[in-house]
Coordinates of C-alpha atoms and ligand atoms in Angstrom, one line a residue:
Chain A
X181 CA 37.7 8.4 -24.2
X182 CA 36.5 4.7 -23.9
X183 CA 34.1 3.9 -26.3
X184 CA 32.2 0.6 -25.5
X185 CA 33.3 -2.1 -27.6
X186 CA 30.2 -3.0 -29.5
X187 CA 28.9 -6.3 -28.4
X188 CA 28.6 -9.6 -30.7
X189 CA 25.9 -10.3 -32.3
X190 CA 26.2 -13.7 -31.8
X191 CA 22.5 -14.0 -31.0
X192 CA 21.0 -12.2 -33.7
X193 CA 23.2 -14.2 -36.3
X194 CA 22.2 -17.6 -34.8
X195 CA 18.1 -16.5 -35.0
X196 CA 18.4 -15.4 -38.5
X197 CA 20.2 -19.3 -39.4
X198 CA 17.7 -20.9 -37.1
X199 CA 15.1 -19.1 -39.1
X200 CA 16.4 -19.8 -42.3
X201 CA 17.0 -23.4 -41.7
X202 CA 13.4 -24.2 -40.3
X203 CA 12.3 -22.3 -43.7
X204 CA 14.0 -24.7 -45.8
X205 CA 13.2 -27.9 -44.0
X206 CA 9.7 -27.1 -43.7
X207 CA 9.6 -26.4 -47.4
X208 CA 11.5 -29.5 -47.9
X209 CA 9.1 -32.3 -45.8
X210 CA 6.1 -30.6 -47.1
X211 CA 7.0 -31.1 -50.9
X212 CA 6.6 -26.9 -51.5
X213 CA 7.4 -26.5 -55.1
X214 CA 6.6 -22.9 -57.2
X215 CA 5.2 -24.7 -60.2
X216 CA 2.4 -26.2 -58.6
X217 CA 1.5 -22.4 -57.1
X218 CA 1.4 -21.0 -60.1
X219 CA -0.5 -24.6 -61.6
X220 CA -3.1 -23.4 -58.0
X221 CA -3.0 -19.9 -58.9
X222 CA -5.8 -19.9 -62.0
X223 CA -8.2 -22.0 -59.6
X224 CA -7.8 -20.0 -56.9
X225 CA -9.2 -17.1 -59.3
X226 CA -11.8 -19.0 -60.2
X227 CA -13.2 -19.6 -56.7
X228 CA -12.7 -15.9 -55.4
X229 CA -14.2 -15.0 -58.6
X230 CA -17.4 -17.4 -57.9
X231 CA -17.6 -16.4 -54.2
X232 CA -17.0 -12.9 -54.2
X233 CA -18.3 -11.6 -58.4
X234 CA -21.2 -14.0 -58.4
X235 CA -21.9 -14.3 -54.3
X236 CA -25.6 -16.0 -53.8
X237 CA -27.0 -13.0 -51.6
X238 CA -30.8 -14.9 -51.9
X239 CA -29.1 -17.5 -49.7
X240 CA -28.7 -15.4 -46.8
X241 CA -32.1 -16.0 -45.6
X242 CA -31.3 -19.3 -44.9
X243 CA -28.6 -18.3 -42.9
X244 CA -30.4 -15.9 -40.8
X245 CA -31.2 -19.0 -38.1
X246 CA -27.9 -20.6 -38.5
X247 CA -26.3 -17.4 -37.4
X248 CA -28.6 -16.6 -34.4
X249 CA -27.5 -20.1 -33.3
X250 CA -23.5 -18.7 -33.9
X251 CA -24.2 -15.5 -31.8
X252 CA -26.1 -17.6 -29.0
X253 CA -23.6 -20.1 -28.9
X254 CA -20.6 -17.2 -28.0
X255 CA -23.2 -15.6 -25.9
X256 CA -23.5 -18.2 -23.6
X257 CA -20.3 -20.0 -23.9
X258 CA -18.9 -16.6 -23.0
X259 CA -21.2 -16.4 -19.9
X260 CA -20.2 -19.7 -18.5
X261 CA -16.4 -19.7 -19.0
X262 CA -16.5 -16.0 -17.4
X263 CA -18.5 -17.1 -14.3
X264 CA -16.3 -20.2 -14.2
X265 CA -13.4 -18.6 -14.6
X266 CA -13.3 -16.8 -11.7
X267 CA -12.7 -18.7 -8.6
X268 CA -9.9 -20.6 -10.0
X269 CA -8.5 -16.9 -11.0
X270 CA -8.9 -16.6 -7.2
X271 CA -6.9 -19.9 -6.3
X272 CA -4.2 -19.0 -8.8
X273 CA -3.3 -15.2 -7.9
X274 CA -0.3 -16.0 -5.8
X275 CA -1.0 -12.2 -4.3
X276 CA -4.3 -13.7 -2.6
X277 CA -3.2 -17.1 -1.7
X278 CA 0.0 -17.5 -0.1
X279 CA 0.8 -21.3 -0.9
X280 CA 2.8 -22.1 -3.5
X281 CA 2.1 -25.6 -3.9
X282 CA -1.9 -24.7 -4.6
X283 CA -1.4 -21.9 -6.7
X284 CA 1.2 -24.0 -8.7
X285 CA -1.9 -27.1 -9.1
X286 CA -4.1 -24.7 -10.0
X287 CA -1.8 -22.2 -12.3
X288 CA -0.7 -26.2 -14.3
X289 CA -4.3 -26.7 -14.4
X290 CA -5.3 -23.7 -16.5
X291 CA -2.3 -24.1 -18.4
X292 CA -3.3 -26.9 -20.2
X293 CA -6.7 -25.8 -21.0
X294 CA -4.8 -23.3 -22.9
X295 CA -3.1 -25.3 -24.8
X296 CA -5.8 -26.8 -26.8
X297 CA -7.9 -25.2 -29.5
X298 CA -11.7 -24.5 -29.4
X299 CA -12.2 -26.8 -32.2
X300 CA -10.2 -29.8 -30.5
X301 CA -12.5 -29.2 -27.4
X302 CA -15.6 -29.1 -30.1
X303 CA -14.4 -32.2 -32.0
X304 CA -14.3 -34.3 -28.7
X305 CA -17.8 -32.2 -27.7
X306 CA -19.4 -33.4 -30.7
X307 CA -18.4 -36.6 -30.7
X308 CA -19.8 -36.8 -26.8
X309 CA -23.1 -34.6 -26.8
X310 CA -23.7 -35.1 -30.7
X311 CA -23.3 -32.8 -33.3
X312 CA -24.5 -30.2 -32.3
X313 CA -24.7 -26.5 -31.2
X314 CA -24.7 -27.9 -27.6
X315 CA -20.9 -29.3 -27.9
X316 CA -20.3 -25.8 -29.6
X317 CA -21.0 -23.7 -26.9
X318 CA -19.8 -26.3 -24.4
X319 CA -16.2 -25.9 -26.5
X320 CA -16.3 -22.4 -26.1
X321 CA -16.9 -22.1 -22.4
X322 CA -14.1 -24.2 -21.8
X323 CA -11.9 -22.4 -23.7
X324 CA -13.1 -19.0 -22.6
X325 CA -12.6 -20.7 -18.7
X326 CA -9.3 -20.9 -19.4
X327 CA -8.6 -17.6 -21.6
X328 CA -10.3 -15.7 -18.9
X329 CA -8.8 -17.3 -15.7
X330 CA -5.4 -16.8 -16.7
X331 CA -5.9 -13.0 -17.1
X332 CA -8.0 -12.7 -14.5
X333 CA -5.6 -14.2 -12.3
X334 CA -2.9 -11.7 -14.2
X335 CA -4.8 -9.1 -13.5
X336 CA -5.2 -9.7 -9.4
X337 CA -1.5 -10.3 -9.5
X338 CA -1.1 -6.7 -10.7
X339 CA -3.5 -4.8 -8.7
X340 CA -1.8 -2.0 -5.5
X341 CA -1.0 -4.2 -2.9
X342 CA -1.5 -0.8 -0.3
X343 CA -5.2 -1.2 0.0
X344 CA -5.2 -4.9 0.4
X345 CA -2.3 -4.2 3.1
X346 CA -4.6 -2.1 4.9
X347 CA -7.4 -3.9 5.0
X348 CA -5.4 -6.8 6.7
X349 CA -3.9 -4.5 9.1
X350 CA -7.7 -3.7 9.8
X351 CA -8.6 -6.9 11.0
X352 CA -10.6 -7.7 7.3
X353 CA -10.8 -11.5 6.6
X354 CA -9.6 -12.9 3.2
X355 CA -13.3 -12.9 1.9
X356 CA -13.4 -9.2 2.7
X357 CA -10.0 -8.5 1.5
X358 CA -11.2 -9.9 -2.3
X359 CA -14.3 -8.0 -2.4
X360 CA -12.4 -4.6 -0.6
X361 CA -9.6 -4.8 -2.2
X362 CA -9.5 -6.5 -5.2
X363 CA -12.4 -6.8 -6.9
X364 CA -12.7 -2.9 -7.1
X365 CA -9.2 -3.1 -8.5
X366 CA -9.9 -5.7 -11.7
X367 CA -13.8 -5.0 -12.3
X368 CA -13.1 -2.5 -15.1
X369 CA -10.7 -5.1 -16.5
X370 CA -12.7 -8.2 -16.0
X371 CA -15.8 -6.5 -17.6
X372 CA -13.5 -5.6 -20.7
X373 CA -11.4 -9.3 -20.7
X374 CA -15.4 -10.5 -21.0
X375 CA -15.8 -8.3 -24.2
X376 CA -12.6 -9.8 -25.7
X377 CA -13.3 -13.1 -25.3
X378 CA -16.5 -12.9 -26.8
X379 CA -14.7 -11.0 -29.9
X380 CA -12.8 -14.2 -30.6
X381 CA -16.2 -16.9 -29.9
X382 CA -17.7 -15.1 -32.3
X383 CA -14.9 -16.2 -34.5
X384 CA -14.4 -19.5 -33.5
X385 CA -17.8 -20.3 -33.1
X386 CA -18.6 -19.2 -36.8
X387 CA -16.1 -21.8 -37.7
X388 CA -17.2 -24.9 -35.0
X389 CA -19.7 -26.1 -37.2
X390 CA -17.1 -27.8 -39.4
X391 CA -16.0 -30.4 -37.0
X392 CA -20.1 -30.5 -36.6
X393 CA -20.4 -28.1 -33.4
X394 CA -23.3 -26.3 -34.9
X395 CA -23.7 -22.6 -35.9
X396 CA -23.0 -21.3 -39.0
X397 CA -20.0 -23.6 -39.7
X398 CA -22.3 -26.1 -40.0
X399 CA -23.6 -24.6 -43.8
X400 CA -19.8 -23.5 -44.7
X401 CA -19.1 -27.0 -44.3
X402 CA -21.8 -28.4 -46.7
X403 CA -21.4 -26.1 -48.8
X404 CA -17.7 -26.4 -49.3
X405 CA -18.3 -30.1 -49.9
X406 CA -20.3 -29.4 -52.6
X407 CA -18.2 -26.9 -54.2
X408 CA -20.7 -24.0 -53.6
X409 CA -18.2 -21.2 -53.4
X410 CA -21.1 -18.6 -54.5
X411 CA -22.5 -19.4 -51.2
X412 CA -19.6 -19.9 -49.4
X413 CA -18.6 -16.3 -50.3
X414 CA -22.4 -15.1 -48.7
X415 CA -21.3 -16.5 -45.7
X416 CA -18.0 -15.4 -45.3
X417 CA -19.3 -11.8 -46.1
X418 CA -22.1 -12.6 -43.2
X419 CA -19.6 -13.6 -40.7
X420 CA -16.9 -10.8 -41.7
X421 CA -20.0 -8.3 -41.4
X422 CA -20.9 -9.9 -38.0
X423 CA -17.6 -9.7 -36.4
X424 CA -16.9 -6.6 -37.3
X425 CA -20.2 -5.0 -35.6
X426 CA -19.0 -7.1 -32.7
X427 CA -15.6 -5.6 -32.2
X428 CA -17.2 -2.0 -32.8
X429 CA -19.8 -2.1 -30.6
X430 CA -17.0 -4.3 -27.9
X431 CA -14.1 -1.5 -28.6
X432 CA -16.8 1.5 -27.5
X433 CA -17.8 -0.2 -24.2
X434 CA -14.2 -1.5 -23.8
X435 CA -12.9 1.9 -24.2
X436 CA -15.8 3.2 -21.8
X437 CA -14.6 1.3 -18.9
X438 CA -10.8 1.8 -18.4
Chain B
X73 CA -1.1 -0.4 27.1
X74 CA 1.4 -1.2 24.1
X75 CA 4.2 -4.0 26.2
X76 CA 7.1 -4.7 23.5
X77 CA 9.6 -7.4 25.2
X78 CA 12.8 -8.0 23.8
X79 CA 11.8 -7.7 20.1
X80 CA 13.8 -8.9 17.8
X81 CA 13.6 -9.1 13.5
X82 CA 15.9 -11.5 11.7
X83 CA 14.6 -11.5 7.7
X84 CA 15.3 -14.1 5.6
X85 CA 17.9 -13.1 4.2
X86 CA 19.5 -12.3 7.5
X87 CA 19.0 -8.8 7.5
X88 CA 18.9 -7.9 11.6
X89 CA 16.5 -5.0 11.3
X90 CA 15.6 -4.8 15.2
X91 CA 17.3 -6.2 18.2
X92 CA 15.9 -7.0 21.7
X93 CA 14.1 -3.8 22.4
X94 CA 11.9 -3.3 25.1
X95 CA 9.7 -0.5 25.9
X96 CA 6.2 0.1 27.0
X97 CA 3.6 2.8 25.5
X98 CA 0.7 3.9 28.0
X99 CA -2.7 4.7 27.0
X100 CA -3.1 8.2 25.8
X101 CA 0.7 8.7 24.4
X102 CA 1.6 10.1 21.3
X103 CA 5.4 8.5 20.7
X104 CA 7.5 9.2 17.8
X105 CA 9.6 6.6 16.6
X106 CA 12.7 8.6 14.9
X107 CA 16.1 7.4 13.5
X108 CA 17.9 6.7 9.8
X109 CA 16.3 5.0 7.0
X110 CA 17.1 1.2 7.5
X111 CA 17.1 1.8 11.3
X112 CA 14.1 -0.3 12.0
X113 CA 10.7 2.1 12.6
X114 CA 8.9 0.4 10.0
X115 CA 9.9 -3.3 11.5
X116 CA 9.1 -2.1 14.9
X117 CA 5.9 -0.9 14.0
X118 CA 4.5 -3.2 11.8
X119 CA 5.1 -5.5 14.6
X120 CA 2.9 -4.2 17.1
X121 CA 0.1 -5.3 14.7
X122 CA 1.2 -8.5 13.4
X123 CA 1.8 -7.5 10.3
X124 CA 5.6 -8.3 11.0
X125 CA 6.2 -11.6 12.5
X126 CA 9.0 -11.0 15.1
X127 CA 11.9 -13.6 15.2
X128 CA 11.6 -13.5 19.0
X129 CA 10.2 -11.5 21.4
X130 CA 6.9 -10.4 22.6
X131 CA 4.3 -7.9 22.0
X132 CA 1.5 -7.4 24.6
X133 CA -1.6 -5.1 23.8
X134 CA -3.8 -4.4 27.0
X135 CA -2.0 -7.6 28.5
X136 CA -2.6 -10.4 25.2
X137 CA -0.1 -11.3 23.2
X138 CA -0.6 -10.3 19.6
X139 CA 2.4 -12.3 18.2
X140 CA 0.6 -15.6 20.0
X141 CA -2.3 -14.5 18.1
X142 CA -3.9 -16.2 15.0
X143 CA -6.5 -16.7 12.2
X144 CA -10.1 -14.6 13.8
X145 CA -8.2 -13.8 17.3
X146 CA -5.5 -12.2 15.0
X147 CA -8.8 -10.1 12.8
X148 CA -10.2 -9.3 16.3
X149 CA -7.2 -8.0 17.9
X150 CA -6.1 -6.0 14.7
X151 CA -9.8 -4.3 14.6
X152 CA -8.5 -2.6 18.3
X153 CA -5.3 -0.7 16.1
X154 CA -5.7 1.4 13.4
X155 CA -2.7 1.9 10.8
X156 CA -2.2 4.7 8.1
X157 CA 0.8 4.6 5.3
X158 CA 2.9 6.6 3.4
X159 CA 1.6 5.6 0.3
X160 CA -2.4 6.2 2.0
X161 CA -3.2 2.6 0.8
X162 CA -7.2 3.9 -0.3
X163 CA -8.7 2.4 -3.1
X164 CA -8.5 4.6 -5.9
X165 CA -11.4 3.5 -7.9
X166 CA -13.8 3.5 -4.7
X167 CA -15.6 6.2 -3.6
X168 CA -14.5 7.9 0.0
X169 CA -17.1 7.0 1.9
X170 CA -16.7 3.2 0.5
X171 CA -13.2 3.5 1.8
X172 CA -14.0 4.6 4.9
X173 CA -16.3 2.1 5.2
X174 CA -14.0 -0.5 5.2
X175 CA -12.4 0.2 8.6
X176 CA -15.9 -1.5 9.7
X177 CA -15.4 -4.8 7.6
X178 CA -13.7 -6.4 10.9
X179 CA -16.7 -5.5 12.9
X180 CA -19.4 -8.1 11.1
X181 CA -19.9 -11.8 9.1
X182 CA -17.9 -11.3 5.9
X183 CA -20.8 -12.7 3.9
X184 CA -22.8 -9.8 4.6
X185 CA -20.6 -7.0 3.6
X186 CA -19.9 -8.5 0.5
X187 CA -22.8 -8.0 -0.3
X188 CA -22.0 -4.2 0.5
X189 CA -24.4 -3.9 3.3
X190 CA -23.4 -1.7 6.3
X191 CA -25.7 -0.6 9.1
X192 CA -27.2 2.3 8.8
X193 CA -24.6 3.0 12.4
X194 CA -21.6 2.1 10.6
X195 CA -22.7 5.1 7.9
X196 CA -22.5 7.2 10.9
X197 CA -19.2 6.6 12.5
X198 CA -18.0 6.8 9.0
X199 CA -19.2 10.2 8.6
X200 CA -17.6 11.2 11.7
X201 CA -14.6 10.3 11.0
X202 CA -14.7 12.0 8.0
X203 CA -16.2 15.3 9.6
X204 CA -13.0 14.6 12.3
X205 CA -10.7 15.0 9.8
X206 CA -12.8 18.0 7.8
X207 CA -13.0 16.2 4.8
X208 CA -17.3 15.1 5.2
X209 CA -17.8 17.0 1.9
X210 CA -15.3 14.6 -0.5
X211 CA -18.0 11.5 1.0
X212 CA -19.2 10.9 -2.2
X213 CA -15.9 11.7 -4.7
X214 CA -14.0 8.9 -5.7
X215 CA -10.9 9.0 -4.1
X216 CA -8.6 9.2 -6.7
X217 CA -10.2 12.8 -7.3
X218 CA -8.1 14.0 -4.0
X219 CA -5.1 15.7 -3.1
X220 CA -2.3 13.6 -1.2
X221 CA -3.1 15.3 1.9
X222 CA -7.0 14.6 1.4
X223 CA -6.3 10.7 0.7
X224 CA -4.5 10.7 4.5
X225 CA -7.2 12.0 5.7
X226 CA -9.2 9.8 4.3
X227 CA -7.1 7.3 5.4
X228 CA -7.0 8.6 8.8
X229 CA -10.5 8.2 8.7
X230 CA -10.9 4.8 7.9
X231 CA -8.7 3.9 11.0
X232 CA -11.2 5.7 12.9
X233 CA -14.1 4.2 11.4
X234 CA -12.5 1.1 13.3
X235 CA -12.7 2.7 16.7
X236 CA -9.3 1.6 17.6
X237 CA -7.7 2.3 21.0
X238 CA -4.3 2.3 19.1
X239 CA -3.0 3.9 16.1
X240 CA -0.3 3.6 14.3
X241 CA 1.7 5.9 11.1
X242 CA 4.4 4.5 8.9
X243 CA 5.8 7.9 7.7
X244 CA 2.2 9.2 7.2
X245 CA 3.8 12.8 6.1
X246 CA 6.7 11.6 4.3
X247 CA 4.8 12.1 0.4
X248 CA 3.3 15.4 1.7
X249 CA 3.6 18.6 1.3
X250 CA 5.2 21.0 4.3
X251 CA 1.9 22.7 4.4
X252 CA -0.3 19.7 4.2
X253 CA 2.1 17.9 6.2
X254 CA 1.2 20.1 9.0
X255 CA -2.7 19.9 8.8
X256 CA -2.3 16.1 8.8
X257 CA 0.4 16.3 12.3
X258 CA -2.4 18.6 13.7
X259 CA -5.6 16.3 12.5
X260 CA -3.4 13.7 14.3
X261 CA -2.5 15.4 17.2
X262 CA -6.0 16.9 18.0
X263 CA -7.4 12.8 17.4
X264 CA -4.8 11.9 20.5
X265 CA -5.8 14.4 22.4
X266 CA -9.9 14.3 22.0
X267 CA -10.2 10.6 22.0
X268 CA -7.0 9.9 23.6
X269 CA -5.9 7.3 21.2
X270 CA -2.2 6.0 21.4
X271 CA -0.5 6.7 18.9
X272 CA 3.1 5.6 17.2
X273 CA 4.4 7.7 14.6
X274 CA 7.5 7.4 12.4
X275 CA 9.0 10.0 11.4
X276 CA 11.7 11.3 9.3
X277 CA 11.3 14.7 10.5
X278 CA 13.1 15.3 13.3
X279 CA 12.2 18.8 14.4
X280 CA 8.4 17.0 13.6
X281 CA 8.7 14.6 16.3
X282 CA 9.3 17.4 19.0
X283 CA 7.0 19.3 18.1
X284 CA 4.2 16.8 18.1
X285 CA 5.4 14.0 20.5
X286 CA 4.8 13.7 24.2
X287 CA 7.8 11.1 23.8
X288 CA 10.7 9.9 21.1
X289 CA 11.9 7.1 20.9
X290 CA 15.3 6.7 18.3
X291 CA 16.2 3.7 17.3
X292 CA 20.1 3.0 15.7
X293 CA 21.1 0.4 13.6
X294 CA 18.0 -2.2 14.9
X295 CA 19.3 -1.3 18.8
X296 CA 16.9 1.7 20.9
X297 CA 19.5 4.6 21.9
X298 CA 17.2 6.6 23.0
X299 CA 13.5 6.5 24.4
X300 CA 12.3 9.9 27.1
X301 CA 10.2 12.8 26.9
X302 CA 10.2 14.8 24.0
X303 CA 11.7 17.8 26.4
X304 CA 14.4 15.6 27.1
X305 CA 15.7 15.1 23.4
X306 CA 18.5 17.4 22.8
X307 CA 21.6 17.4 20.2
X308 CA 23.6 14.9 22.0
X309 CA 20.5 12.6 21.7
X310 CA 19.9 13.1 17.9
X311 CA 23.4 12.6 17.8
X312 CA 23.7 9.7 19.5
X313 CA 20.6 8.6 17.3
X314 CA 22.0 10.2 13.8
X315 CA 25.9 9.4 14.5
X316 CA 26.3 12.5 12.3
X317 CA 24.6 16.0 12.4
X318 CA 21.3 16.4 11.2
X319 CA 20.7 17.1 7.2
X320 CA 18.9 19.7 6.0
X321 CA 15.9 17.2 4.3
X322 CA 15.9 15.5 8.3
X323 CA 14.4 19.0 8.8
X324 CA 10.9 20.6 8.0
X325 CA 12.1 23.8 9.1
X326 CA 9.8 27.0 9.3
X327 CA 6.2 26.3 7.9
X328 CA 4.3 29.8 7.3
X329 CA 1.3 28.4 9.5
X330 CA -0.7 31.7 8.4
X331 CA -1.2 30.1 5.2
X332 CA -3.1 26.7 7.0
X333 CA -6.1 28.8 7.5
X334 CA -8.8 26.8 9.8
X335 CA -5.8 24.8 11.3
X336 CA -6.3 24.5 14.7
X337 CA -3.5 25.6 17.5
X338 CA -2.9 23.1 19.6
X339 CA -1.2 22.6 22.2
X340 CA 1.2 20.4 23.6
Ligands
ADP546 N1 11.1 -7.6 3.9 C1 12.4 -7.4 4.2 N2 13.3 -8.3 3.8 C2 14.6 -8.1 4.1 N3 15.1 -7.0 4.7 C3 14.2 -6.0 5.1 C4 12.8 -6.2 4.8 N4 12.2 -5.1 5.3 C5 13.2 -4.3 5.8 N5 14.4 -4.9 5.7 C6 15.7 -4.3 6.2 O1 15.6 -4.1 7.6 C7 16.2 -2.9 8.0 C8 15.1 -2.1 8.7 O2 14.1 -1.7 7.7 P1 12.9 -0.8 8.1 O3 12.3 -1.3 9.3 O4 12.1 -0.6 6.9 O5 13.6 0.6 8.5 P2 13.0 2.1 8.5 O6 11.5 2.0 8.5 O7 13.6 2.7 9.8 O8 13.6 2.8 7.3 C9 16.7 -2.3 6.7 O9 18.1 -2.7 6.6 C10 16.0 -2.9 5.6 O10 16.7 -3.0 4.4
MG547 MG1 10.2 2.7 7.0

């Protein structure tokens, strides 16, 4: 009987160094050291204590219009970056369009949306359009536009190619073959990637408002600066209660369309 | 007419899947293309519409050249020839009539059936076609609430919701059934013979092919061996065309056709 020879481990051995190593060296260059933890562990107690024992509840009424402003700003930011997002979806799905080359601009272009934050894209916002909730829910469309175009584009990629193959063979033109063949394919998932992005702008936007983006951020912000951590702890309670009614109500749709 | 001229299908990767063949399909035929897997039917046919891009050679439909063909002279030609897969190539998510309804796309502006307007005429051909293939009831199901041997019909019915004057079948039997199998050879069949549409079937069935075919044609290897009446087809043909004996899955066999019920007997 031959019995495999069990293979090296090389690989696995060589992560768990690599691991280790970037532990130490990151410990190292940012000064880490356990006695000032335990020096920060007492204040730390002190501020959960005063945010979460003693929370200012009164002071939610004046964060009633702050937070409308939040949920608008995700609304809308949502709606533009999923409108937007589409038809360069369209020009990267390399399914749809067969040219390399345009796909690739397009695909390169995305990709570097992507790789900047929300609150990057608020900060230089802001410091365009003022500060204010305007450059927050521009910040969020962008990155929306580029959360949702990738999967979008993902999503066409991985649709049956038989009915678009039939279509063609019919005679159908390439507008006809997207609205045929494709959109009837991705709705359901479009309609749910729309849900999840506005799970995480409801996030992000509850924390624009510290670069000045408006919303709610806005008031964690001043409040921080002033060491108010019996109303900082309101408003984290007010944005934890608010995304989680989001990503209820989000899951049952979600889970109504697939 | 159907005029293939010294065909030939190089891929890429230098795969020689059909070699100058020649052959000419009149108006009214009902041809099955038979021979081994690899052996070229699905090349030859996806040819005749374009779908295929032949290396050389020429393929004439009513006298214009389809392969010379491009961009809306491509569309229009393609609108004249129906095709129907394997794998029945129906949108699952859309409703049968909506599928059907497609077949008509090629007949108006794209920018008004976006918007998912069809005449009120186009309803009715679609209709028909479904009532053609005795599946009118389904209209309204979402299509992946059928059977495999309802989604060909349907698919048959979108091809004739294009009106074409040719039609072709890649294997449209091959994921069926023996008894469905049969109700989809006779829905095809009776279509020939009551709208005498020309139509090229591959099949994988031998015994298949002569039952349903006014002609075979067998292709080996990329090269035709063999193209004559159906009558004409006899073991030193499907020899020639198998280089070996026939297997057992080459063969429906014996289909009880008391169980098909309303099937129609047709005849040959
Ligand atoms: N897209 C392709 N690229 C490369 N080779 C292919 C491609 N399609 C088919 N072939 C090859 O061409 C030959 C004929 O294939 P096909 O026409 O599909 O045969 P059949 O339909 O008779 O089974 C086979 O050898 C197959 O592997
Ligand atoms: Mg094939």
């Amino acid at each position: 009987m031959n019995i495999p020879q069990k293979p090296l481990e090389i690989k696995k051995y060589f992560s768990i160094g690599l691991f280790l190593t970037i532990l130490f060296a990151s410990g190292w260059f940012t000064d880490f050291s356990l006695t000032e933890v335990f020096r920060g562990i007492g204040e730390t107690r002190e501020i959960l204590s005063k945010m979460f024992l003693h929370t200012d509840l009164g002071y939610v009424k004046n964060l009633l219009g702050p937070l409308a402003e939040t949920i608008q700003m995700s609304l809308i930011g949502t709606a533009i970056g999923a409108v937007t997002a589409v038809p360069v979806a369209v020009f990267s799905a390399r399914n749809f369009i067969k040219h390399k080359l345009f796909t690739g601009f397009w695909r390169n272009f995305l990709g570097v949306f992507r790789t900047i934050p929300a609150l990057v894209f608020a900060a230089i916002f802001a410091s365009v359009f003022g500060l204010n909730s305007f450059s927050g829910m521009l910040a969020l469309s962008v990155f929306t536009f580029g959360l949702l175009a990738k999967l979008i584009y993902e999503a066409m990629e991985g649709i049956d190619h038989g009915a678009v193959e039939a279509l063609e063979a019919s005679g159908a033109s390439q507008l006809s073959i997207l609205r045929y063949a494709f959109i009837p394919q991705i709705l359901p998932q479009y309609l749910s990637f729309i849900l999840y992005a506005f799970e995480i702008n409801i996030r992000s936007a509850s924390i624009l408002g510290y670069v000045g983006a408006g919303g709610i951020g806005v008031f964690y912000q001043r409040n921080l600066s002033f060491f108010r951590y019996e109303r900082i702890g309101t408003i984290v309670i007010l944005t934890f209660v608010v995304v989680l009614i989001t990503d209820a109500v989000s899951a049952k749709i979600r889970e109504k369309l697939v | 007419m159907v005029e293939i001229k010294n065909l030939t299908k190089i891929y890429p990767n230098g795969v020689k899947a059909l070699e100058d063949v020649s052959l000419t399909i009149k108006e009214g035929e009902f041809v099955a293309i038979i021979g081994l897997s690899g052996a070229g039917k699905s090349t030859l046919l996806r040819m005749i519409n374009k779908m295929i891009e032949p290396t050389s050679g020429d393929v004439l439909i009513n006298g214009q050249s389809i392969v010379a063909a491009r961009g809306k002279k491509l569309r229009r030609m393609r609108r004249d020839i129906g095709m129907i897969f394997q794998s029945f190539n129906l949108v699952k998510r859309s409703k049968v009539l909506t599928n059907v309804l497609a077949g008509r796309i090629a007949y108006h502006n794209p920018f008004i059936t976006t918007l998912g307007l069809f005449p009120e005429r186009d309803k009715q051909i679609a209709f028909e076609a479904l009532h053609r293939v005795n599946i009118l009831e389904k209209a309204y199901n979402r299509a992946d609430e059928l059977s495999g041997g309802q989604m060909q019909r349907v698919a048959i019915a979108r091809s004739l919701a294009q009106e074409p004057k040719i039609l072709l079948a890649d294997e449209p039997v091959a994921s069926l059934d023996p008894i469905t199998t049969i109700q989809v050879m006779n829905d095809l069949r009776r279509i020939n013979r009551d709208l005498k549409l020309t139509t090229l079937v591959n099949l994988h069935h031998v015994d298949l092919a002569l039952k349903y075919a006014h002609r075979v044609i067998g292709l080996q290897a990329g090269h035709l061996v063999f193209d004559g009446p159906t009558s004409e087809v006899d073991d030193e043909v499907l020899r020639q065309i198998y280089g070996r004996e026939l297997l057992d899955e080459e063969v429906l066999g014996e289909v009880d056709e008391e169980v098909l019920g309303d099937a129609d007997d047709i005849e040959i």
